[in-house]
PDB file of C-alpha atoms in Angstrom:
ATOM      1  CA  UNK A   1      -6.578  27.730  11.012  1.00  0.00           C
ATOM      2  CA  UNK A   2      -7.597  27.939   7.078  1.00  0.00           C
ATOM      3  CA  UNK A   3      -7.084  24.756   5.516  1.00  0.00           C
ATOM      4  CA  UNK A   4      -4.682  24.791   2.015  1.00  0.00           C
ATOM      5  CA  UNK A   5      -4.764  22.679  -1.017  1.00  0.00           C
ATOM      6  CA  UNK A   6      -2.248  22.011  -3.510  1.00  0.00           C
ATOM      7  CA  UNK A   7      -3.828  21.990  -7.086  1.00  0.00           C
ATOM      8  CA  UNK A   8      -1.826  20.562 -10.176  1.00  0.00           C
ATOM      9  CA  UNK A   9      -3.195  21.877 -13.775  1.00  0.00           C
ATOM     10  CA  UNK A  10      -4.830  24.916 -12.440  1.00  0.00           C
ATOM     11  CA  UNK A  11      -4.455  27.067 -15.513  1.00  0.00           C
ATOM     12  CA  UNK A  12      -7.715  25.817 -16.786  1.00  0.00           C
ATOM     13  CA  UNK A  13     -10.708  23.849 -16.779  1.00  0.00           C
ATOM     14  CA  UNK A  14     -11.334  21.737 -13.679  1.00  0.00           C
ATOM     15  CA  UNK A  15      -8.052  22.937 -12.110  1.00  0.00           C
ATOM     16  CA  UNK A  16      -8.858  26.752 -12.583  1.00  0.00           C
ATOM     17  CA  UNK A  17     -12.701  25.969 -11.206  1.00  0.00           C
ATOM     18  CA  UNK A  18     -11.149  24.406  -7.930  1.00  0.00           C
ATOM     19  CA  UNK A  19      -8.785  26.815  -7.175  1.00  0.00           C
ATOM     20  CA  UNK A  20     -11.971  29.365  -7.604  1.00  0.00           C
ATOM     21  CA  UNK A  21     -14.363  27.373  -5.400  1.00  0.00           C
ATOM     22  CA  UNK A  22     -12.181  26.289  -2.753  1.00  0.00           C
ATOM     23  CA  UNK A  23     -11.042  30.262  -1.894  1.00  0.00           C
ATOM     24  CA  UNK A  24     -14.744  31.145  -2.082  1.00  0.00           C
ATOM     25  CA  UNK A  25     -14.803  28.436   0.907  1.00  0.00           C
ATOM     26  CA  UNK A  26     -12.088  29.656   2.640  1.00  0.00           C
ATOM     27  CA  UNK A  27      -9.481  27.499   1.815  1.00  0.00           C
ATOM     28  CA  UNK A  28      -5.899  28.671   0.988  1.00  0.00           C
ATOM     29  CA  UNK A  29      -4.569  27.360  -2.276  1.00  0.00           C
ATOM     30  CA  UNK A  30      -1.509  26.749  -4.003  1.00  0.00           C
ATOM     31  CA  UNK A  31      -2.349  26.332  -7.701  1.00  0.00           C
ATOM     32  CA  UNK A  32       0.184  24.689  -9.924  1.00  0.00           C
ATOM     33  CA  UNK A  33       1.014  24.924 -13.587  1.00  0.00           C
ATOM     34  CA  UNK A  34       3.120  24.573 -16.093  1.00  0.00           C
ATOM     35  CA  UNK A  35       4.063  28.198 -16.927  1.00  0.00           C
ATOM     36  CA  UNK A  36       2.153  30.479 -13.963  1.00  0.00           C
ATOM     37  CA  UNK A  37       4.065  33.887 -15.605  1.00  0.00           C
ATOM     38  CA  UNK A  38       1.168  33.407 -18.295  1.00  0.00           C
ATOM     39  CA  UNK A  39      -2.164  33.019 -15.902  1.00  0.00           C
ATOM     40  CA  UNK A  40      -4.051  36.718 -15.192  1.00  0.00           C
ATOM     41  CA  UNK A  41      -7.423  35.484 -13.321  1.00  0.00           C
ATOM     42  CA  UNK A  42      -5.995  33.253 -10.297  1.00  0.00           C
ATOM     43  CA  UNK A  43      -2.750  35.529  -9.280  1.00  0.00           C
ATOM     44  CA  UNK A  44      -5.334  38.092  -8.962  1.00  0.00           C
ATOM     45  CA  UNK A  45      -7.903  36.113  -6.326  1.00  0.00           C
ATOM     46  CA  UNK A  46      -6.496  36.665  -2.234  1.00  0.00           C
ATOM     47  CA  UNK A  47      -5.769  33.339  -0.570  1.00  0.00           C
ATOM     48  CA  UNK A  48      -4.560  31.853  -4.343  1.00  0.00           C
ATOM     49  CA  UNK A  49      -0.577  31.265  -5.045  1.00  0.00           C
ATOM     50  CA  UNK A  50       0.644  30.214  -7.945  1.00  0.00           C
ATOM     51  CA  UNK A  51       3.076  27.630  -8.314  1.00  0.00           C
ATOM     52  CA  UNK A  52       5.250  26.285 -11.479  1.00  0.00           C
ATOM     53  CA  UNK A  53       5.107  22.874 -11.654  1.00  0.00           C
ATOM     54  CA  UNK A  54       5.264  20.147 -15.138  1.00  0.00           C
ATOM     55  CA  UNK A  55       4.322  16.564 -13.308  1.00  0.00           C
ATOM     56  CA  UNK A  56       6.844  15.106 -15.717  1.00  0.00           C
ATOM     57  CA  UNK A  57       9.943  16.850 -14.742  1.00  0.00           C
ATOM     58  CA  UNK A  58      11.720  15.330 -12.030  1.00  0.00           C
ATOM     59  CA  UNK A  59      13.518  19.166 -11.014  1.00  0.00           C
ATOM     60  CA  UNK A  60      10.340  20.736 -10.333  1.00  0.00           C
ATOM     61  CA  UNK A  61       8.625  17.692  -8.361  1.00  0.00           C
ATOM     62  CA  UNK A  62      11.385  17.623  -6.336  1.00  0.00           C
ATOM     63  CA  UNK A  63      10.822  19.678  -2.900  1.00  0.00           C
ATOM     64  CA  UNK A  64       7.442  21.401  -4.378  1.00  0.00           C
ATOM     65  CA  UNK A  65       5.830  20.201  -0.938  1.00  0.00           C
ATOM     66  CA  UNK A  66       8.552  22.080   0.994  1.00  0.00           C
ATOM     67  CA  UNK A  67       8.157  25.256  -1.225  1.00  0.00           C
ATOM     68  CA  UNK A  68       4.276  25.570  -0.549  1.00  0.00           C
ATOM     69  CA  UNK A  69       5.088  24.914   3.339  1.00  0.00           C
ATOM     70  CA  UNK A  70       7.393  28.257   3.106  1.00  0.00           C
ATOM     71  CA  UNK A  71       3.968  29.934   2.176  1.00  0.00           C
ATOM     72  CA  UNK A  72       1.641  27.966   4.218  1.00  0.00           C
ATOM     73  CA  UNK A  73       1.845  26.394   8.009  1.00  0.00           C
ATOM     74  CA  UNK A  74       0.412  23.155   6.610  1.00  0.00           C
ATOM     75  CA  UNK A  75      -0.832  21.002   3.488  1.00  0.00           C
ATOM     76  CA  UNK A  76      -4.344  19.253   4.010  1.00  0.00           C
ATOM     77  CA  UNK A  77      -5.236  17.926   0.404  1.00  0.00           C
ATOM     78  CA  UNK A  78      -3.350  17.009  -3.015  1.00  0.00           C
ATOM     79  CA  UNK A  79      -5.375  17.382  -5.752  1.00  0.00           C
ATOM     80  CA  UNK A  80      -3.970  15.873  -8.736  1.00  0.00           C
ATOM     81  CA  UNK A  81      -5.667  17.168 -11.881  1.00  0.00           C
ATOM     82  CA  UNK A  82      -3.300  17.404 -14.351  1.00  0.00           C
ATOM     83  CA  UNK A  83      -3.469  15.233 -17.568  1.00  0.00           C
ATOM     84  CA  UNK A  84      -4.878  15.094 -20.829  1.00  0.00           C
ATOM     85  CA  UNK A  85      -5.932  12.732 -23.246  1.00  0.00           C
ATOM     86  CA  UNK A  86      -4.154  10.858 -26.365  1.00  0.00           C
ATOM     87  CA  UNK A  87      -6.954  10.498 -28.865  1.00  0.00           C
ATOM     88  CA  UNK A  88      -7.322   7.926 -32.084  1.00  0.00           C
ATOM     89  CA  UNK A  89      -6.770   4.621 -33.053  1.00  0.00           C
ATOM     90  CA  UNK A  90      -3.832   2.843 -31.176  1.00  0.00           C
ATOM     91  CA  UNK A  91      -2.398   1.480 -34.285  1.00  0.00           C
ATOM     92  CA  UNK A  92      -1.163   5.155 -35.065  1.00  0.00           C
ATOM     93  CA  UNK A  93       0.447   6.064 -31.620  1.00  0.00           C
ATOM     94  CA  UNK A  94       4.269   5.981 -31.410  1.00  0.00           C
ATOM     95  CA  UNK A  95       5.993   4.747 -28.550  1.00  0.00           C
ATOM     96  CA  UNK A  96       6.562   8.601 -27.460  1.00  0.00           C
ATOM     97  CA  UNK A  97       3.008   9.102 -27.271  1.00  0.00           C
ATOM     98  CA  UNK A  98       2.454   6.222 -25.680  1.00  0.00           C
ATOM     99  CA  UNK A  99       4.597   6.731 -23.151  1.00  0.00           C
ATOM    100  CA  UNK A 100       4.057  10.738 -22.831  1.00  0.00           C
ATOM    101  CA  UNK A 101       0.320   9.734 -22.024  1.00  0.00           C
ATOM    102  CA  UNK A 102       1.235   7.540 -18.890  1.00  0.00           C
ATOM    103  CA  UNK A 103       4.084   9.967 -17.581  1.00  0.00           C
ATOM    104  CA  UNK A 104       2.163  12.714 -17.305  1.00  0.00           C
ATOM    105  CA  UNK A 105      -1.376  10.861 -15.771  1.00  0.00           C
ATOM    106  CA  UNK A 106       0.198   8.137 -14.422  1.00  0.00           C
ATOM    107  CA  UNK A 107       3.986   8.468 -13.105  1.00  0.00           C
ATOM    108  CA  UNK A 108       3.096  12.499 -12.915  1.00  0.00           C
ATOM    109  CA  UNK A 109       0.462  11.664  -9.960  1.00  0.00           C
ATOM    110  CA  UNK A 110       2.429   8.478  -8.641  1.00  0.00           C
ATOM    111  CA  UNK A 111       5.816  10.953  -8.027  1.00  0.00           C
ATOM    112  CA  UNK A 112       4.196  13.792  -7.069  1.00  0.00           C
ATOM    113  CA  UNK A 113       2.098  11.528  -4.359  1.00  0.00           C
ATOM    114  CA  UNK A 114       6.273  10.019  -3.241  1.00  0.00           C
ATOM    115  CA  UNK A 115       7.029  13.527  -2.340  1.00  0.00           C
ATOM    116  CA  UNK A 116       3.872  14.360  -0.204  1.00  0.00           C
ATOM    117  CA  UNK A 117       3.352  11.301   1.741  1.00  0.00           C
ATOM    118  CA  UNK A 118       6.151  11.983   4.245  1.00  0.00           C
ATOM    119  CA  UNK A 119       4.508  15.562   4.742  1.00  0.00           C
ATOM    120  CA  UNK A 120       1.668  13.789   5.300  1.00  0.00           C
ATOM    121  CA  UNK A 121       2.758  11.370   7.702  1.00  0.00           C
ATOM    122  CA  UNK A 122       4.787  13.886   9.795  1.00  0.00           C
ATOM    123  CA  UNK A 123       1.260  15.867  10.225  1.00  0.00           C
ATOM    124  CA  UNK A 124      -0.579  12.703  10.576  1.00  0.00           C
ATOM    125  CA  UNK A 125      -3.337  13.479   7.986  1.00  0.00           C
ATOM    126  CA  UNK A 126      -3.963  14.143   4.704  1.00  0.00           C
ATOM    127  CA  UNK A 127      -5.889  13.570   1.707  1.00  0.00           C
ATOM    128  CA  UNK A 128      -5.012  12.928  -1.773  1.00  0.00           C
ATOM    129  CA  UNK A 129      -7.940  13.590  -4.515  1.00  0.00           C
ATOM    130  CA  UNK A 130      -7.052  11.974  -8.245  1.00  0.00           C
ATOM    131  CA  UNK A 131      -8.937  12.613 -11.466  1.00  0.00           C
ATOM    132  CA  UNK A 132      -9.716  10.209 -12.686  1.00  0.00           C
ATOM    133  CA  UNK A 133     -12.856   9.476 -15.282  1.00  0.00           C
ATOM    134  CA  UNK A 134     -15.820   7.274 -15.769  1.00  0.00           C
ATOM    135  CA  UNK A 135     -13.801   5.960 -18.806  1.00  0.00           C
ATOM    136  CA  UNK A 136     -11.817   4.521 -15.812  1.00  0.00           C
ATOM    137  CA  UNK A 137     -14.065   1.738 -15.446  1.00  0.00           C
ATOM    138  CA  UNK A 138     -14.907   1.286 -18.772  1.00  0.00           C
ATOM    139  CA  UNK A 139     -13.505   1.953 -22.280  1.00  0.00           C
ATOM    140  CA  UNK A 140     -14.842   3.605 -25.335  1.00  0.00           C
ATOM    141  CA  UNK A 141     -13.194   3.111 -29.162  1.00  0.00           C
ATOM    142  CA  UNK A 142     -10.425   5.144 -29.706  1.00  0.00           C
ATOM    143  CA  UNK A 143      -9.447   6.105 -26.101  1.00  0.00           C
ATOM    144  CA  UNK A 144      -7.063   2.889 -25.915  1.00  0.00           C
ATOM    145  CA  UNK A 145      -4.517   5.049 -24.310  1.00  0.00           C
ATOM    146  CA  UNK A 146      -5.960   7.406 -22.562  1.00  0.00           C
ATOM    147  CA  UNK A 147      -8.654   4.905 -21.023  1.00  0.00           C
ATOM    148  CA  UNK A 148      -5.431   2.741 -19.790  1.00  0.00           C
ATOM    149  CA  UNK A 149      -4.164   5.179 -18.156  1.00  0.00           C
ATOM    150  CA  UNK A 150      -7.186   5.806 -15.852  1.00  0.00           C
ATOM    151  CA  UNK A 151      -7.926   2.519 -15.801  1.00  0.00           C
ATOM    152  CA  UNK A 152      -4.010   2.392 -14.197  1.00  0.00           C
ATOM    153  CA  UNK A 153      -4.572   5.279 -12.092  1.00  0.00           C
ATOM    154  CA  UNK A 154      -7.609   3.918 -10.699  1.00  0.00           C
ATOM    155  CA  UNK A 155      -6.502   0.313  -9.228  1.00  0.00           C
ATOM    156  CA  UNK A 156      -3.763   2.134  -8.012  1.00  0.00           C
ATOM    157  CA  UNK A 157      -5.433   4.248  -5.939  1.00  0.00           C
ATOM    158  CA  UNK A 158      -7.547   1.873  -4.861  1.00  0.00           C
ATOM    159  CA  UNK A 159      -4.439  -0.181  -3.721  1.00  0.00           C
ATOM    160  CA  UNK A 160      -3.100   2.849  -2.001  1.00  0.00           C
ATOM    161  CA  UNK A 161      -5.795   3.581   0.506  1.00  0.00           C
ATOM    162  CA  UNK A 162      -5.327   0.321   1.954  1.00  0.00           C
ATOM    163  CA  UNK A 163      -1.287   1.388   2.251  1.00  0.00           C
ATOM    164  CA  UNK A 164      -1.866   5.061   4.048  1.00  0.00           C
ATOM    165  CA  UNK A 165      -4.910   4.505   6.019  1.00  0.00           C
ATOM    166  CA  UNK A 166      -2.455   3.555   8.740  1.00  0.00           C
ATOM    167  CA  UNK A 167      -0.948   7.166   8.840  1.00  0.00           C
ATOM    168  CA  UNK A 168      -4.910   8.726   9.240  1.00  0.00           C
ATOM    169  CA  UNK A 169      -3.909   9.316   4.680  1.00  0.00           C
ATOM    170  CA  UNK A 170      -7.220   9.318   2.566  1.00  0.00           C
ATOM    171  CA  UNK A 171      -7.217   8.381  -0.818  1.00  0.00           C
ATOM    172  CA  UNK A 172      -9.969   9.413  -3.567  1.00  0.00           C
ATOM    173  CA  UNK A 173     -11.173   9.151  -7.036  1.00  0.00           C
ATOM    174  CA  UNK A 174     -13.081  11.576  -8.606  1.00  0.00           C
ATOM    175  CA  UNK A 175     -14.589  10.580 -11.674  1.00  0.00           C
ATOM    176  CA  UNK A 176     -16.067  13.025 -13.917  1.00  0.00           C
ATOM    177  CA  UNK A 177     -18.277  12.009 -17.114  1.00  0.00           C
ATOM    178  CA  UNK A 178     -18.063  14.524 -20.344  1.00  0.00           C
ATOM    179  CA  UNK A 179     -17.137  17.721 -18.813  1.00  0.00           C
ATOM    180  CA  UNK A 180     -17.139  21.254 -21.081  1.00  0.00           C
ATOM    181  CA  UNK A 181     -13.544  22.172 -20.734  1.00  0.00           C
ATOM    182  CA  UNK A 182     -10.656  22.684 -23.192  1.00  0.00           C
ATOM    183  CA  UNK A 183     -10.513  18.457 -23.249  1.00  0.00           C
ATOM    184  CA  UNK A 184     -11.456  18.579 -27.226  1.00  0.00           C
ATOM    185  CA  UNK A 185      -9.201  21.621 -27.606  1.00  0.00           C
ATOM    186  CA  UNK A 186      -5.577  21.781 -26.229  1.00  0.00           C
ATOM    187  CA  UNK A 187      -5.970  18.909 -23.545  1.00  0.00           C
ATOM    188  CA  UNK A 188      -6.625  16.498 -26.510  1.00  0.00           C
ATOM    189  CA  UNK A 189      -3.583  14.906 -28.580  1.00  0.00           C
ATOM    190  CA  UNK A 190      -4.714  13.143 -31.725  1.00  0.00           C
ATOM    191  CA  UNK A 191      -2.435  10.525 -32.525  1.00  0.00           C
ATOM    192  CA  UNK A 192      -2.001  10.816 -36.374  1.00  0.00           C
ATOM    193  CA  UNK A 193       0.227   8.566 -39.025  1.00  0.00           C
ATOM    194  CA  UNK A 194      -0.402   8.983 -42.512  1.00  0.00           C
ATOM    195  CA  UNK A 195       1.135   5.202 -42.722  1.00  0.00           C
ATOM    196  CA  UNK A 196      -1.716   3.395 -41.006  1.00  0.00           C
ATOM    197  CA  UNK A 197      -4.888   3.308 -43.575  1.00  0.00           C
ATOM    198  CA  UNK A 198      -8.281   2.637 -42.638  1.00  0.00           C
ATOM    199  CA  UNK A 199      -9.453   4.658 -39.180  1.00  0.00           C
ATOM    200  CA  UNK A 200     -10.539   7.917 -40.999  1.00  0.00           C
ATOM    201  CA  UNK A 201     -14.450   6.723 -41.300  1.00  0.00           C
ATOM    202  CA  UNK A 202     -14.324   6.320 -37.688  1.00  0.00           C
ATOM    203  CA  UNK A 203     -12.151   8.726 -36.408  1.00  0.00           C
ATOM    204  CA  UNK A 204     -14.286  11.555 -37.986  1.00  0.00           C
ATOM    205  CA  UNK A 205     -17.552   9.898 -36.462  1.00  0.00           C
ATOM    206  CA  UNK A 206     -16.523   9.219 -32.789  1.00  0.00           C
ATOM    207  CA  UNK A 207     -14.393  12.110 -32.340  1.00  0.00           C
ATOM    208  CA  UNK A 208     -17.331  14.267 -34.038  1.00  0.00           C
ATOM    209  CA  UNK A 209     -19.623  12.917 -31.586  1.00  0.00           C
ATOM    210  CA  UNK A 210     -17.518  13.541 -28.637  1.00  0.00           C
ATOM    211  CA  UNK A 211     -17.441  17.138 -29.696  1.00  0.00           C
ATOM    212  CA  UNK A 212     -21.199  17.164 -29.200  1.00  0.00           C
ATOM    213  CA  UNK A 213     -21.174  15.571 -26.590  1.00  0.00           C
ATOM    214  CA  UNK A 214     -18.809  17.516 -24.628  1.00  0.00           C
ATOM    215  CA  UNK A 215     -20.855  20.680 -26.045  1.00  0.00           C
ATOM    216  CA  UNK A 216     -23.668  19.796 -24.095  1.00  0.00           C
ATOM    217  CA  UNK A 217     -22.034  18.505 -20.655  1.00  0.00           C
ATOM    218  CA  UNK A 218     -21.832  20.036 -17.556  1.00  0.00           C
ATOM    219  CA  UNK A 219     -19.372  22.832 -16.753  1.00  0.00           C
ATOM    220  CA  UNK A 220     -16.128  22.252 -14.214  1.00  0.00           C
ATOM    221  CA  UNK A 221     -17.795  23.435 -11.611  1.00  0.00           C
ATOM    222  CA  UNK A 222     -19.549  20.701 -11.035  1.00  0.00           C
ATOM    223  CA  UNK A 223     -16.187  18.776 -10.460  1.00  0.00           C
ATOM    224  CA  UNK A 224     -15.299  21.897  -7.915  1.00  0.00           C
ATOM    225  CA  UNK A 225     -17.920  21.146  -5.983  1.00  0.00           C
ATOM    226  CA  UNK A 226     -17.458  17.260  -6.055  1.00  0.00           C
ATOM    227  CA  UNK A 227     -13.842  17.832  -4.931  1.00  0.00           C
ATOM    228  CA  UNK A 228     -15.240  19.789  -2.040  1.00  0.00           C
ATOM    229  CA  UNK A 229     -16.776  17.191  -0.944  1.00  0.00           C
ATOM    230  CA  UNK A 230     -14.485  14.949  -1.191  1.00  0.00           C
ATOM    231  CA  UNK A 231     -12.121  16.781   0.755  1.00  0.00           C
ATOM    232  CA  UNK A 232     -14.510  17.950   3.487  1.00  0.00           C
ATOM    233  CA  UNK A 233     -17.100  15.133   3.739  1.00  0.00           C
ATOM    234  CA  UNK A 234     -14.683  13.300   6.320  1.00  0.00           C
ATOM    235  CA  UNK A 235     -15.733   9.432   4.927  1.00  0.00           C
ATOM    236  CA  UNK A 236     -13.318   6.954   3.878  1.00  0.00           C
ATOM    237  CA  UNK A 237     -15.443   6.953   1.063  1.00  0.00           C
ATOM    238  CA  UNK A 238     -12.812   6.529  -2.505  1.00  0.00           C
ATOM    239  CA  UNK A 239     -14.766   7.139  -5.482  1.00  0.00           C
ATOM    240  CA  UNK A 240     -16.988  10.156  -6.439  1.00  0.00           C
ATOM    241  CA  UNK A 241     -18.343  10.519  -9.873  1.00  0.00           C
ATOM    242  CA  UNK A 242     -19.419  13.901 -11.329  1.00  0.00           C
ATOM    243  CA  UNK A 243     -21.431  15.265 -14.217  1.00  0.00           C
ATOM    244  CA  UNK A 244     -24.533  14.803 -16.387  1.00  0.00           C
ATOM    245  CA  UNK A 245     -24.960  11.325 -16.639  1.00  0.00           C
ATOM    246  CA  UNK A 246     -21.912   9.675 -14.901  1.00  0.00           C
ATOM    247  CA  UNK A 247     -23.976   7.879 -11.949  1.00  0.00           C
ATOM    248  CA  UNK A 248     -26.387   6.327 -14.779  1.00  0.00           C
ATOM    249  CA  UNK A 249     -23.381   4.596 -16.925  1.00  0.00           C
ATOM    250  CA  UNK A 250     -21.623   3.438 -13.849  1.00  0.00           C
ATOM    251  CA  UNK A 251     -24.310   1.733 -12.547  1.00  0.00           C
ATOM    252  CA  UNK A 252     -25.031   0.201 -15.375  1.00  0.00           C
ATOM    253  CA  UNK A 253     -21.512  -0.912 -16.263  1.00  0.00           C
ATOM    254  CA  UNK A 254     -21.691  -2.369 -12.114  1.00  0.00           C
ATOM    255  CA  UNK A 255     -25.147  -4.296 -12.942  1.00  0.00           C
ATOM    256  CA  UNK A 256     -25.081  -4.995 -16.821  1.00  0.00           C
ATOM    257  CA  UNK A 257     -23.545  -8.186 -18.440  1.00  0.00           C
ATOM    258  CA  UNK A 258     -20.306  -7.149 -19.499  1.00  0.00           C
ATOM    259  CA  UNK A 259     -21.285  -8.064 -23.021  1.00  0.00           C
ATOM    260  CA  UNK A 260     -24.342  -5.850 -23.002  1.00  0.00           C
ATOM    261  CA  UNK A 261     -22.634  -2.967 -22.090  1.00  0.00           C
ATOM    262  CA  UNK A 262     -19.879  -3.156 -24.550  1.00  0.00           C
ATOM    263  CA  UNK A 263     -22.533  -3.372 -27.028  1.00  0.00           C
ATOM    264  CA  UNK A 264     -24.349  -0.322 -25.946  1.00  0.00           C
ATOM    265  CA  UNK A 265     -21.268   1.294 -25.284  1.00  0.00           C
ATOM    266  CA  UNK A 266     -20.100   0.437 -29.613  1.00  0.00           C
ATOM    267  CA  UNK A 267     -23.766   1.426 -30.670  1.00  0.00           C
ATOM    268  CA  UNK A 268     -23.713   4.454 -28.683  1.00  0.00           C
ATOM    269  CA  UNK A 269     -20.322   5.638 -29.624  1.00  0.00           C
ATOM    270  CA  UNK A 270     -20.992   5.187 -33.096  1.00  0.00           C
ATOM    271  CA  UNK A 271     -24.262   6.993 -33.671  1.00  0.00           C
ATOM    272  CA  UNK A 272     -23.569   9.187 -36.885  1.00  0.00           C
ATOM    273  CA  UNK A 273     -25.871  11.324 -35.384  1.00  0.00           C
TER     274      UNK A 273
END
């Protein structure tokens, strides 16, 4: 029997690449988005459904699970993708974008995981894949909010596995470095207020450099393929980092001084160059 996997954010980037490389494997999957009327290259693709689905609103999280099962005998992974990140000094954000950037990557994945558990436990497996980032694990200026969030995302997954082993439920991180996706473009929020004086100098450096940077990573696929395993690679095994330098800067944010790092980490981010 073909294994299915249930995709949130699938109308792009890392999302889209899954859904494409999972297929190719011989998976089923049910891809999720906000608006699915607008995507053309996944409703196309045999073995790909699309399902509507905002992580923040509580109508459409409600009984998703039992809508895919209508289409599909069974549900083997989650994969929650869905998110973007709230950009810019903190100082600026409003309380709404605060908040907006923890309901959708933080409260988005915790209630959509509350309505797949009991599927889960019924068929006495599962696995549930979170993105997370290598910005989970350490921070970079500017990324207050959306480094929190992972950050949030990642202890509680790690509390989690301990939870659902007991049911045969895997939990995972995947945690991707700079990946070339639409992250600088229409997944990125820049938190502005003309109020607050003082950031431009170093908003237009970091976020500059980030551009670059994110010119030059590797493409989603990479993730795919790190999902894949993930999901297939049967280990109890939580986090899996992914893309052009990601193994490097964990390590050394594992075996630095803490102090070191954060220096590296200030001198690197602020190269004007």
């Amino acid at each position: 029997m073909k294994k299915t996997i249930f995709i949130t954010g699938a109308s792009s980037g890392i999302g889209k690449e899954t859904a494409k490389y999972f297929v190719k494997k011989g998976w089923n999957v049910a891809a999720s988005m906000r608006s699915p009327e607008k995507e053309e290259a996944l409703k196309s693709i045999p073995g790909i459904k699309l399902y509507r689905l905002d992580v923040t609103s509580k109508e459409d999280l409600q009984n998703i699970a039992s809508v895919v099962l209508k289409d599909f005998p069974k549900i083997d992974v989650l994969f929650n993708n869905a998110g973007y990140g709230a950009v810019g000094a903190f100082e600026k954000a409003s309380n709404e974008e605060i908040r907006a950037q923890f309901e959708v990557n933080v409260f988005g994945v915790m209630n959509l995981i509350k309505e797949f558990i009991p599927v889960f436990r019924e068929q006495k497996h599962g696995i549930i894949i979170n993105t997370s980032s290598v910005v989970g694990r350490f921070t970079v200026p500017l990324y207050s909010l959306y480094c929190s969030s992972k950050w949030a995302l990642e202890g509680f997954s790690e509390a989690l596995q301990y939870e659902l082993k007991q049911f045969n439920i895997k939990v995972k991180l995947v945690e991707p470095a700079a990946i070339k996706t639409d992250f600088h473009g229409r997944s990125l929020k820049v938190v502005k207020n003309e109020k607050v004086q003082g950031y431009d100098e170093m908003e237009d450096r970091i976020l500059s450099g980030m551009r670059r940077r994110n010119d030059k990573a590797s493409g989603p696929e990479v993730v795919a393929k790190t999902v894949f395993k993930a999901a297939t690679d049967n280990s109890n095994k939580l986090r899996y980092s992914t893309g052009k330098g990601a193994g490097i800067v964990l390590k050394a944010r594992k075996f630095l001084p803490t102090r070191l790092f954060n220096k590296l980490v200030f001198k690197q981010q602020n190269r004007k160059s």
